[in-house]
């Protein structure tokens, strides 16, 4: 029991194919995390200045309600909830 608690992953079957499946699953999960991080980074690079009105001199602006929604989503996603 101590050995099982010491490892991060335990094979429940006698097949070594489960190791390959676990490695593939971890690589797929890591890839998805990186894709989401990159997408969120570029989304916020454009979205935060747009919601703040920094593109207004260029003629690009959001209606006030859309900017409020954008700012509310930023706050709710970055602040921990109780």
PDB file of C-alpha atoms in Angstrom:
ATOM      1  CA  UNK A   1       0.000   0.000   0.000  1.00  0.00           C
ATOM      2  CA  UNK A   2       2.861   2.402   0.699  1.00  0.00           C
ATOM      3  CA  UNK A   3       4.283   1.845  -2.786  1.00  0.00           C
ATOM      4  CA  UNK A   4       0.912   2.579  -4.379  1.00  0.00           C
ATOM      5  CA  UNK A   5       0.622   5.853  -2.452  1.00  0.00           C
ATOM      6  CA  UNK A   6       4.147   6.884  -3.451  1.00  0.00           C
ATOM      7  CA  UNK A   7       3.540   6.837  -7.210  1.00  0.00           C
ATOM      8  CA  UNK A   8       1.469   9.277  -9.205  1.00  0.00           C
ATOM      9  CA  UNK A   9      -0.125   6.666 -11.405  1.00  0.00           C
ATOM     10  CA  UNK A  10      -0.878   3.018 -10.816  1.00  0.00           C
ATOM     11  CA  UNK A  11      -1.605   0.481 -13.541  1.00  0.00           C
ATOM     12  CA  UNK A  12      -4.773  -1.385 -12.734  1.00  0.00           C
ATOM     13  CA  UNK A  13      -4.238  -4.010 -15.447  1.00  0.00           C
ATOM     14  CA  UNK A  14      -1.272  -6.162 -16.387  1.00  0.00           C
ATOM     15  CA  UNK A  15      -1.064  -4.610 -19.860  1.00  0.00           C
ATOM     16  CA  UNK A  16       1.789  -2.311 -20.806  1.00  0.00           C
ATOM     17  CA  UNK A  17      -0.487  -0.639 -23.360  1.00  0.00           C
ATOM     18  CA  UNK A  18      -1.960   1.313 -20.462  1.00  0.00           C
ATOM     19  CA  UNK A  19       1.393   3.093 -20.058  1.00  0.00           C
ATOM     20  CA  UNK A  20       1.264   4.255 -23.677  1.00  0.00           C
ATOM     21  CA  UNK A  21      -2.332   5.392 -23.222  1.00  0.00           C
ATOM     22  CA  UNK A  22      -1.382   7.336 -20.080  1.00  0.00           C
ATOM     23  CA  UNK A  23       1.550   9.025 -21.830  1.00  0.00           C
ATOM     24  CA  UNK A  24      -0.630   9.913 -24.814  1.00  0.00           C
ATOM     25  CA  UNK A  25      -3.322  11.316 -22.517  1.00  0.00           C
ATOM     26  CA  UNK A  26      -0.812  13.437 -20.613  1.00  0.00           C
ATOM     27  CA  UNK A  27       0.720  14.804 -23.835  1.00  0.00           C
ATOM     28  CA  UNK A  28      -2.741  15.625 -25.212  1.00  0.00           C
ATOM     29  CA  UNK A  29      -3.707  17.369 -21.977  1.00  0.00           C
ATOM     30  CA  UNK A  30      -0.485  19.383 -21.927  1.00  0.00           C
ATOM     31  CA  UNK A  31      -0.967  20.395 -25.575  1.00  0.00           C
ATOM     32  CA  UNK A  32      -4.522  21.573 -24.821  1.00  0.00           C
ATOM     33  CA  UNK A  33      -3.283  23.638 -21.863  1.00  0.00           C
ATOM     34  CA  UNK A  34      -0.671  25.346 -24.051  1.00  0.00           C
ATOM     35  CA  UNK A  35      -3.228  26.057 -26.808  1.00  0.00           C
ATOM     36  CA  UNK A  36      -5.635  27.586 -24.284  1.00  0.00           C
ATOM     37  CA  UNK A  37      -2.862  29.679 -22.744  1.00  0.00           C
ATOM     38  CA  UNK A  38      -1.759  31.081 -26.115  1.00  0.00           C
ATOM     39  CA  UNK A  39      -5.359  31.766 -27.195  1.00  0.00           C
ATOM     40  CA  UNK A  40      -6.159  33.542 -23.913  1.00  0.00           C
ATOM     41  CA  UNK A  41      -2.965  35.590 -24.112  1.00  0.00           C
ATOM     42  CA  UNK A  42      -3.752  36.994 -27.566  1.00  0.00           C
ATOM     43  CA  UNK A  43      -7.442  37.393 -26.723  1.00  0.00           C
ATOM     44  CA  UNK A  44      -6.508  39.558 -23.730  1.00  0.00           C
ATOM     45  CA  UNK A  45      -3.856  41.495 -25.664  1.00  0.00           C
ATOM     46  CA  UNK A  46      -6.651  42.743 -27.944  1.00  0.00           C
ATOM     47  CA  UNK A  47      -9.630  42.555 -25.562  1.00  0.00           C
ATOM     48  CA  UNK A  48      -8.363  44.544 -22.590  1.00  0.00           C
ATOM     49  CA  UNK A  49      -7.306  47.642 -24.567  1.00  0.00           C
ATOM     50  CA  UNK A  50     -10.473  47.421 -26.653  1.00  0.00           C
ATOM     51  CA  UNK A  51     -12.658  47.347 -23.531  1.00  0.00           C
ATOM     52  CA  UNK A  52     -10.656  50.200 -22.005  1.00  0.00           C
ATOM     53  CA  UNK A  53     -11.212  52.383 -25.082  1.00  0.00           C
ATOM     54  CA  UNK A  54      -7.584  52.636 -26.153  1.00  0.00           C
ATOM     55  CA  UNK A  55      -8.535  52.151 -29.817  1.00  0.00           C
ATOM     56  CA  UNK A  56     -11.073  55.008 -29.719  1.00  0.00           C
ATOM     57  CA  UNK A  57      -8.702  57.492 -31.476  1.00  0.00           C
ATOM     58  CA  UNK A  58      -8.482  54.997 -34.361  1.00  0.00           C
ATOM     59  CA  UNK A  59     -12.261  54.876 -34.692  1.00  0.00           C
ATOM     60  CA  UNK A  60     -12.642  51.445 -33.118  1.00  0.00           C
ATOM     61  CA  UNK A  61     -14.796  51.390 -30.015  1.00  0.00           C
ATOM     62  CA  UNK A  62     -17.168  49.174 -28.103  1.00  0.00           C
ATOM     63  CA  UNK A  63     -20.606  50.228 -26.965  1.00  0.00           C
ATOM     64  CA  UNK A  64     -20.557  50.960 -23.216  1.00  0.00           C
ATOM     65  CA  UNK A  65     -22.576  47.848 -22.358  1.00  0.00           C
ATOM     66  CA  UNK A  66     -20.156  45.602 -24.281  1.00  0.00           C
ATOM     67  CA  UNK A  67     -17.139  47.174 -22.574  1.00  0.00           C
ATOM     68  CA  UNK A  68     -18.813  46.622 -19.198  1.00  0.00           C
ATOM     69  CA  UNK A  69     -19.456  42.985 -19.990  1.00  0.00           C
ATOM     70  CA  UNK A  70     -15.843  42.544 -21.085  1.00  0.00           C
ATOM     71  CA  UNK A  71     -14.492  44.124 -17.914  1.00  0.00           C
ATOM     72  CA  UNK A  72     -16.859  42.080 -15.743  1.00  0.00           C
ATOM     73  CA  UNK A  73     -15.704  38.854 -17.399  1.00  0.00           C
ATOM     74  CA  UNK A  74     -12.067  39.824 -16.837  1.00  0.00           C
ATOM     75  CA  UNK A  75     -12.667  40.524 -13.167  1.00  0.00           C
ATOM     76  CA  UNK A  76     -14.707  37.395 -12.575  1.00  0.00           C
ATOM     77  CA  UNK A  77     -12.158  35.165 -14.268  1.00  0.00           C
ATOM     78  CA  UNK A  78      -9.170  36.609 -12.403  1.00  0.00           C
ATOM     79  CA  UNK A  79     -10.656  37.011  -8.914  1.00  0.00           C
ATOM     80  CA  UNK A  80     -11.148  33.922  -6.766  1.00  0.00           C
ATOM     81  CA  UNK A  81     -14.710  33.168  -5.789  1.00  0.00           C
ATOM     82  CA  UNK A  82     -15.820  32.238  -2.291  1.00  0.00           C
TER      83      UNK A  82
END
